[in-house]
Short mmCIF file of C-alpha atoms in Angstrom, two decimals:
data_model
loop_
_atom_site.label_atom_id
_atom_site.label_comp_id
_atom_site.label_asym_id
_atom_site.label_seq_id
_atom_site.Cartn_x
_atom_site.Cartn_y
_atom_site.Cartn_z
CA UNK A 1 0.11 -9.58 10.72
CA UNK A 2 -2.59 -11.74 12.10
CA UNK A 3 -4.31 -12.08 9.14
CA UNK A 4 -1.09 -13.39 7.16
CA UNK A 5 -0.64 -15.85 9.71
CA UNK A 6 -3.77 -17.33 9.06
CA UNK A 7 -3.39 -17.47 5.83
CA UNK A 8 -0.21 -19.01 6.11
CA UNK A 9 -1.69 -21.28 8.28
CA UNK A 10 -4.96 -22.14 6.11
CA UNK A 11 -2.25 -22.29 2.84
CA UNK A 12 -0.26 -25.15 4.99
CA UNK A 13 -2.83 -26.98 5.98
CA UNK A 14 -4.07 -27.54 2.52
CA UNK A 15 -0.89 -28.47 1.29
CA UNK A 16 -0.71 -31.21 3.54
CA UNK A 17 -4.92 -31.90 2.51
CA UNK A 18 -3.02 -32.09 -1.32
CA UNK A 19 -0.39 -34.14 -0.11
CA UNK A 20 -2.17 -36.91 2.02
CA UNK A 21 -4.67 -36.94 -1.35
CA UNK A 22 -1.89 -37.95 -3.65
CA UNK A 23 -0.79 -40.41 -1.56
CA UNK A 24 -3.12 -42.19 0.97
CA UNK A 25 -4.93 -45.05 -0.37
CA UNK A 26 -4.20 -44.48 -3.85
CA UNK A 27 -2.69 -48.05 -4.07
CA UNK A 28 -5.51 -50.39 -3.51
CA UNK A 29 -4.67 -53.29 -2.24
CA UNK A 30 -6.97 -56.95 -2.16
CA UNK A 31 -9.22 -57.77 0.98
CA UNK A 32 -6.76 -60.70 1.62
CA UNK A 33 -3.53 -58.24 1.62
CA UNK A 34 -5.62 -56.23 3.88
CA UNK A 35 -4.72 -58.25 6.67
CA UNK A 36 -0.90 -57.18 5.76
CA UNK A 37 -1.33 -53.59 5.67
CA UNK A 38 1.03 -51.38 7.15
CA UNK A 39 -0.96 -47.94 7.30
CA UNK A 40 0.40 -45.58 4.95
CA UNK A 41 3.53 -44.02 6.59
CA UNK A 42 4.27 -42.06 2.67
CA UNK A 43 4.44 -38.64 4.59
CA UNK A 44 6.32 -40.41 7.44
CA UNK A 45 9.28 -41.81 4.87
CA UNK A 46 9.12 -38.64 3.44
CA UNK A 47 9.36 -36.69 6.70
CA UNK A 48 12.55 -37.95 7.32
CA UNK A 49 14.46 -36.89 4.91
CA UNK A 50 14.87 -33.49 7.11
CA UNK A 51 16.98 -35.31 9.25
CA UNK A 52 20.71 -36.04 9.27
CA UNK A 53 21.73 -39.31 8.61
CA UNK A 54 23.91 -39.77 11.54
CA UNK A 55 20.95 -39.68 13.69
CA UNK A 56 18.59 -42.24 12.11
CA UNK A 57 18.81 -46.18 12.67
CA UNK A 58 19.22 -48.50 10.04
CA UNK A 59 15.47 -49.15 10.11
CA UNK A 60 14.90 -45.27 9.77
CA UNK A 61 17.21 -44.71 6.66
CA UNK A 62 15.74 -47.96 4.92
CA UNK A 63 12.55 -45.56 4.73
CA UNK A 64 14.04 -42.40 4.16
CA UNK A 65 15.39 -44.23 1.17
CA UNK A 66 12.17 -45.30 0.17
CA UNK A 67 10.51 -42.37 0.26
CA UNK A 68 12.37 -41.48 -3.18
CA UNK A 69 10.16 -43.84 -4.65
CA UNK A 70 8.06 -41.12 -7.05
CA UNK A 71 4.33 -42.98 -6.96
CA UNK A 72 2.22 -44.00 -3.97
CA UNK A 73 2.92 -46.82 -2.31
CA UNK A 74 1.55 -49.61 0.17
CA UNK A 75 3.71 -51.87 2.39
CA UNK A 76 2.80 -54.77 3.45
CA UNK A 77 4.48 -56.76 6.34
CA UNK A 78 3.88 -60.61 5.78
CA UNK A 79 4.25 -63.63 8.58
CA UNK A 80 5.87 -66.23 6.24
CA UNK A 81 7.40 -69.56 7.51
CA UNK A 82 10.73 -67.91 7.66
CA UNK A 83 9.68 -64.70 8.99
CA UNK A 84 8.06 -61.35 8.62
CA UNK A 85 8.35 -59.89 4.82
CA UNK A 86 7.95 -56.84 4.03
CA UNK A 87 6.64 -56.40 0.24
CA UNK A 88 6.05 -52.65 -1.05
CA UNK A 89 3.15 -52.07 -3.74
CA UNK A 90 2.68 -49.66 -6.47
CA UNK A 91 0.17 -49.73 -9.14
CA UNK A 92 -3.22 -50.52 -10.61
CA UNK A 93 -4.83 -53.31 -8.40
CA UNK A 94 -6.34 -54.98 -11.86
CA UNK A 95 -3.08 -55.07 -13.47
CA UNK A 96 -0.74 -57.91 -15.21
CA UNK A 97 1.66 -58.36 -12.05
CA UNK A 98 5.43 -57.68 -12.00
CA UNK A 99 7.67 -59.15 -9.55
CA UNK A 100 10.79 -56.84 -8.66
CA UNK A 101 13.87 -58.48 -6.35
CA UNK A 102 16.47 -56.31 -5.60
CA UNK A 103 20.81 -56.52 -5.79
CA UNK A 104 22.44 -57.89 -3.09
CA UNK A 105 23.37 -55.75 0.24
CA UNK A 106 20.36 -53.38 -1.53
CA UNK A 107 16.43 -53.54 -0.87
CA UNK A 108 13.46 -51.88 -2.94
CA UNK A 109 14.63 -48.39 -2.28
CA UNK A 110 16.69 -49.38 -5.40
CA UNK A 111 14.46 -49.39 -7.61
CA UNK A 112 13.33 -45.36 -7.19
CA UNK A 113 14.22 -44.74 -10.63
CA UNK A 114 12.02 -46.91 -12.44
CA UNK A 115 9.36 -47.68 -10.22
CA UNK A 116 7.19 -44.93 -11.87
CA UNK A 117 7.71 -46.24 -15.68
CA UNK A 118 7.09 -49.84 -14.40
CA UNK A 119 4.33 -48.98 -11.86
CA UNK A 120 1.86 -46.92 -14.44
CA UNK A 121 0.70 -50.25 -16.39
CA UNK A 122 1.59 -52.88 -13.93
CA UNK A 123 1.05 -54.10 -10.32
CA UNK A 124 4.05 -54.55 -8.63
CA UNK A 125 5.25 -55.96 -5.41
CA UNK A 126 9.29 -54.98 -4.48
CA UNK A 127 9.99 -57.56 -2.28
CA UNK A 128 12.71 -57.32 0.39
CA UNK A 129 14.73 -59.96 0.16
CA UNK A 130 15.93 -61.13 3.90
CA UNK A 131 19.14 -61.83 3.08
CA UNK A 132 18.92 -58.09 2.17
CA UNK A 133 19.12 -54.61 3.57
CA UNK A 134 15.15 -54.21 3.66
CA UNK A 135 12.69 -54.68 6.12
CA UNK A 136 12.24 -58.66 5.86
CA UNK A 137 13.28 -60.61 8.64
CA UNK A 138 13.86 -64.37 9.28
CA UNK A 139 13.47 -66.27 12.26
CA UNK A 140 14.78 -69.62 11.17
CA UNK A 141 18.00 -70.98 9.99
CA UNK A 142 18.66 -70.31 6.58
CA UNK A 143 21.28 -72.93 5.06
CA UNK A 144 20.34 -72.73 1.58
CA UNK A 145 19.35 -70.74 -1.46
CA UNK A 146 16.74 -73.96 -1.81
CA UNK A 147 15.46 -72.14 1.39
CA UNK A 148 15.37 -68.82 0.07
CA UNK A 149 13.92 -69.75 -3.13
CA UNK A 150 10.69 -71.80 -1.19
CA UNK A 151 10.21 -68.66 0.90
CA UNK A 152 9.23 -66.74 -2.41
CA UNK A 153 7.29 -68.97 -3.91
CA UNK A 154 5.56 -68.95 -0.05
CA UNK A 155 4.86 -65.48 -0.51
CA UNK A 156 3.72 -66.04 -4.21
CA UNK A 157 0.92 -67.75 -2.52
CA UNK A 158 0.57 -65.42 -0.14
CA UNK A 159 0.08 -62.16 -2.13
CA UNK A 160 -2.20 -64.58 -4.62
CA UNK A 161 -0.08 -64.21 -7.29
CA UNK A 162 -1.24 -66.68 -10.12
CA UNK A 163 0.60 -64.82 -12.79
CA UNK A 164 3.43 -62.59 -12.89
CA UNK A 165 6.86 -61.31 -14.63
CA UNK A 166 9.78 -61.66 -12.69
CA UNK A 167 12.81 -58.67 -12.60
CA UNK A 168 15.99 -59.61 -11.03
CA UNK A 169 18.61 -57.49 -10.71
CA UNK A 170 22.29 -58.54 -9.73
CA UNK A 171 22.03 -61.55 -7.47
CA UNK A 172 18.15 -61.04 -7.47
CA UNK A 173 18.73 -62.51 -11.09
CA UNK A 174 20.27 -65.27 -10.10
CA UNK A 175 17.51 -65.71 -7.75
CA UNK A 176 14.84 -64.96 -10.51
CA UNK A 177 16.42 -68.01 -12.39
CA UNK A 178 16.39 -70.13 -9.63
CA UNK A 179 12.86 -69.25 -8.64
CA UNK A 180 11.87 -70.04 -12.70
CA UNK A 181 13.37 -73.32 -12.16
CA UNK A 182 11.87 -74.12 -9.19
CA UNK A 183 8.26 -73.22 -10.60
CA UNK A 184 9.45 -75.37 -13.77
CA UNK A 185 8.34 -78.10 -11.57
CA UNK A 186 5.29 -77.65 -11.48
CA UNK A 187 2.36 -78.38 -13.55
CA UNK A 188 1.77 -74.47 -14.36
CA UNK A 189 4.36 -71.82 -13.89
CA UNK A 190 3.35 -69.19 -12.30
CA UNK A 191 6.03 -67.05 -14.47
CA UNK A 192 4.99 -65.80 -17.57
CA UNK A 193 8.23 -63.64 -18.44
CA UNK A 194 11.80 -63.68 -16.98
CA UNK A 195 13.93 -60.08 -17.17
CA UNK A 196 17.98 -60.67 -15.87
CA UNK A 197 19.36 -57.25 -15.07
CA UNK A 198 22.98 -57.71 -14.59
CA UNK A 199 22.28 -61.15 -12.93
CA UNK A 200 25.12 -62.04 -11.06
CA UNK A 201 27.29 -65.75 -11.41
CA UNK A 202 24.05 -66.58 -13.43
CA UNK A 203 25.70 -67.06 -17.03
CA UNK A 204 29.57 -67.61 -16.16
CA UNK A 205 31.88 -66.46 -12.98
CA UNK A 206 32.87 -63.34 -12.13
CA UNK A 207 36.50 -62.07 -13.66
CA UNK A 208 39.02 -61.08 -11.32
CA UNK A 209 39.66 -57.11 -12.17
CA UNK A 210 41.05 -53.95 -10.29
CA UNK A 211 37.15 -53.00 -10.19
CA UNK A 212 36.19 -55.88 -8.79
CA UNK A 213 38.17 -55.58 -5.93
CA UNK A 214 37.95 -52.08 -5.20
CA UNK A 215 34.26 -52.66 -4.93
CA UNK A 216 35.13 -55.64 -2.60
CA UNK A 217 37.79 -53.47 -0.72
CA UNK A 218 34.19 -50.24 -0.21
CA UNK A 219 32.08 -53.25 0.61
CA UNK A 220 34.23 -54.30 3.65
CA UNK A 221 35.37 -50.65 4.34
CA UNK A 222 32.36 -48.63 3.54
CA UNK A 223 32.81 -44.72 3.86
CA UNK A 224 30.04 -42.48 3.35
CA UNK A 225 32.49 -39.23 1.93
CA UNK A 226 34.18 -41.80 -0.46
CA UNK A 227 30.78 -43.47 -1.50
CA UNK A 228 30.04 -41.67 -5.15
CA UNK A 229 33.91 -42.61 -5.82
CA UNK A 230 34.31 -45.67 -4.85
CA UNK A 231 31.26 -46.79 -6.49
CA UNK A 232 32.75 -45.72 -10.15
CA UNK A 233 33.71 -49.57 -10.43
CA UNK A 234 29.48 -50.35 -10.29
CA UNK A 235 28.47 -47.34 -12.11
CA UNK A 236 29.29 -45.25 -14.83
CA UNK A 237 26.83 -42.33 -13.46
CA UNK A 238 27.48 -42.67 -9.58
CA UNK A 239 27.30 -39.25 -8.88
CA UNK A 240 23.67 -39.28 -10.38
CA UNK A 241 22.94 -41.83 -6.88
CA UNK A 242 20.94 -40.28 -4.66
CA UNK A 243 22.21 -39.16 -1.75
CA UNK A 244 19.47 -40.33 0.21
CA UNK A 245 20.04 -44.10 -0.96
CA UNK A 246 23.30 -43.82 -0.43
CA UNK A 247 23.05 -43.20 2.90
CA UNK A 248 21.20 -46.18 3.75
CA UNK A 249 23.41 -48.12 1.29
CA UNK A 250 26.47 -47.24 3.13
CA UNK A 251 24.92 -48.13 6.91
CA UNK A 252 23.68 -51.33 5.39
CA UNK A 253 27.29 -52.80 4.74
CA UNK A 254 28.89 -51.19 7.42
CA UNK A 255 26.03 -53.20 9.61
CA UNK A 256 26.87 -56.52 7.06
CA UNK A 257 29.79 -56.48 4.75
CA UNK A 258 29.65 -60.12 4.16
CA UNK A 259 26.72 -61.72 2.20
CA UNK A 260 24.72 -64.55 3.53
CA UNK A 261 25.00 -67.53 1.46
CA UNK A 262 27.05 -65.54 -1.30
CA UNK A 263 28.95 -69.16 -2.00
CA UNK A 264 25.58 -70.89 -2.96
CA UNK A 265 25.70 -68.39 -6.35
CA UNK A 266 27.74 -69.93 -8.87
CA UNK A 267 26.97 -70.23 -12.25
CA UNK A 268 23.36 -72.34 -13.15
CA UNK A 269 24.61 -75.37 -15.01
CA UNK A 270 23.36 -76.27 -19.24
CA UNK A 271 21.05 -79.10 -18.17
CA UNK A 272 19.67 -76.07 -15.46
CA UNK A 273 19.13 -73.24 -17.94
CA UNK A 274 18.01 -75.81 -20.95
CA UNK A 275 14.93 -75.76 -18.29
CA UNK A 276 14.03 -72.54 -18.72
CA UNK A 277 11.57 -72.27 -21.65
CA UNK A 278 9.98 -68.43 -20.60
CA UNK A 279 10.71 -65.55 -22.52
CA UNK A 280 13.30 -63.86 -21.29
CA UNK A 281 15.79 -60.61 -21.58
CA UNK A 282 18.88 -60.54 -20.41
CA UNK A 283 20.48 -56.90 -20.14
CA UNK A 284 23.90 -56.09 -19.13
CA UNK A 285 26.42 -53.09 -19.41
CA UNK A 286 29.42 -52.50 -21.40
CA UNK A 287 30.94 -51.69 -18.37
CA UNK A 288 29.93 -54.39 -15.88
CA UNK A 289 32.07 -55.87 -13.63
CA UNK A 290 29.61 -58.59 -12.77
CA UNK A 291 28.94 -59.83 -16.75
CA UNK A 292 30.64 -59.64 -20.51
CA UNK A 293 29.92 -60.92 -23.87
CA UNK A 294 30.36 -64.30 -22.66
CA UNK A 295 27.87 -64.26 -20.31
CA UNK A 296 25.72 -62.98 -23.46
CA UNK A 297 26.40 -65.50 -25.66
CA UNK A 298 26.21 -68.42 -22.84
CA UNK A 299 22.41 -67.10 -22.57
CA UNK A 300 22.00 -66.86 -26.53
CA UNK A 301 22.66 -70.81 -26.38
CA UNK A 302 21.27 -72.27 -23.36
CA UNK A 303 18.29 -70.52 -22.74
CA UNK A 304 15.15 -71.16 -25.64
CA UNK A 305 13.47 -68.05 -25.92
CA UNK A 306 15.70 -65.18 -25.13
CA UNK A 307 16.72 -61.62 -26.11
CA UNK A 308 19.62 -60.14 -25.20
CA UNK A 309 20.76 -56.77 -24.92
CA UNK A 310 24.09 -54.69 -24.19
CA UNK A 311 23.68 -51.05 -22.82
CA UNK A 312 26.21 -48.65 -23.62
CA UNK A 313 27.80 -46.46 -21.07
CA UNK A 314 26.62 -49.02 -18.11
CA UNK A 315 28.21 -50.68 -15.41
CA UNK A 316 26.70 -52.78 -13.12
CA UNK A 317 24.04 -50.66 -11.72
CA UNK A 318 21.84 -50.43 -14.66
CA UNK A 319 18.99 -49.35 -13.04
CA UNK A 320 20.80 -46.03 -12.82
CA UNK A 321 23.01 -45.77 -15.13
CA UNK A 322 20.23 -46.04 -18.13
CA UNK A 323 17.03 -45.56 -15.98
CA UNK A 324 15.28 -45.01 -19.27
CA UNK A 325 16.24 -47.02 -21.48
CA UNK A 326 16.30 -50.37 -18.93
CA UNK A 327 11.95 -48.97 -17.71
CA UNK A 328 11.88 -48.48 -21.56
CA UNK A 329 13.43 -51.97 -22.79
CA UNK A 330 11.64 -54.09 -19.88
CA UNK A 331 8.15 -52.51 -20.59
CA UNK A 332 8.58 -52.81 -24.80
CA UNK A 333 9.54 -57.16 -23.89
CA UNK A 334 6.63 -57.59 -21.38
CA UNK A 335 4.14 -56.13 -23.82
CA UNK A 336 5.44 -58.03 -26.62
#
């Protein structure tokens, strides 16, 4: 009996010894982001996923979400004018950079199923977006989007980010756009190549519809047991959300069912979008309450170099709906 004790014992141990290996310092990171360097809590996220939900903070389930994320990671916690920002890396230190900002009342847990397909040939920093569910704080008073918009391109300088692709998804679109626009200004844009995931009152206003305000009815009256069903209206494959994430997601609005700033995002204006000269994709679904044809062919005519696509069986949440074919789509327009 002894004996297979030990063994059990020796057989654990190196299965943690495997585990730390695949994840612990896998993600290099620069000797400037050094200085931002959370040490790697990948077994700790992971770790708490054994635990209910009902006894884990907000802070708690943010990384229990993340731990989906299927690569190593780094996270980095940033002092910014505005705050601390927390920015989580994946990826090949020496790669072309990609820039990934999250949905609104989401963080960069979100992006767990395509952080592996975008993460194998490209650096990439998830930031959380304060006015988010992540771990990114602000001290000051934000008034603005104008605000919001100076605070990346802050952390752009930061991270030393001279070039990099930008993915927005939702109202991280509309950021994305407003970030492009705001870089426009200078004398060299640090954005090479613009992607628009279901970027919301970017291209034209949202429609009134039964979906749309059954989402707005779960966002102000979140329940966990109704979560997968309620979320229909935003995805065609809800019950494919993990669990995990949803847990978090649900806490999140039940902690803030009103957006900051959500009246700053209307629709970016001709002269505006004439101004943006970058390649860029635009990618909605069939089903998306957020976006519809129109919204395609606005794009088609205002913006100079851009390809547009329309996903079947999609709804708003693209990045799960057609995990594949958005990692697929975004990788094939970056390389090209």
């Amino acid at each position: 009996m002894k004996i297979w004790i030990g063994i059990l014992s020796i057989l654990t141990i190196l299965s943690l010894l495997v585990v730390s290996d695949l994840f612990s310092d896998k993600v290099k990171v620069t000797s400037k982001q050094q200085a931002y360097l959370i040490p790697g809590r990948h077994l700790e996220n992971a770790e708490l996923q054994k635990l209910s939900a009902e006894n884990l903070s907000n802070e708690q389930l943010y990384r229990r979400a993340l731990s989906l994320w299927p690569v190593a990671y780094r996270e980095l916690s940033i002092p910014t004018s505005f705050g601390q920002a927390r920015v989580i890396v994946a990826g090949p230190l020496d790669a072309e950079v990609i820039v990934l900002l999250h949905g609104m009342q989401a963080n960069s847990a979100m992006w767990y199923p395509n952080i592996a397909a975008l993460s194998e040939r490209y650096r990439v920093y998830a930031i959380d977006d304060f006015l988010g569910s992540g771990a990114s704080h602000t001290q000051a008073n934000i008034s603005g989007m104008d605000q919001v918009v100076s605070w990346y391109q802050e952390l752009f300088d930061l991270l030393q980010l001279d070039s990099l692709n930008l993915v927005g998804a939702s109202r991280g679109g509309w950021q994305a756009v407003a970030i492009a626009l705001a870089e426009s200004n200078n004398e060299l844009s640090r954005i090479q190549r613009l992607v628009l995931l279901s970027p919301a009152q970017t291209f034209s206003w949202i429609e009134l519809s039964g979906d749309l305000l059954s989402s707005i009815l779960f966002t102000l009256n979140p329940v966990r047991d109704e979560a997968h069903e309620s979320l229909k209206s935003l995805s065609t494959k809800a019950h494919m959300i993990n669990s995990i994430y949803l847990d978090q997601y649900v806490a999140a609005l039940d902690s803030n069912p009103i957006p900051d700033l959500i009246t700053e995002m209307q629709p970016f204006s001709d002269l505006q979008l004439q101004k943006i000269t970058l390649p860029t994709l635009v990618m909605i679904g069939d089903k998306d309450i957020m976006n519809n044809q129109d919204s395609l062919e606005r794009a088609k005519r205002m913006l100079d170099k851009v390809q547009t696509m329309k996903l079947q069986d999609a709804g708003h949440f693209l990045t799960v709906d057609q995990a594949d074919q958005v990692n697929r789509t975004i990788l094939d327009f970056l390389a090209n």
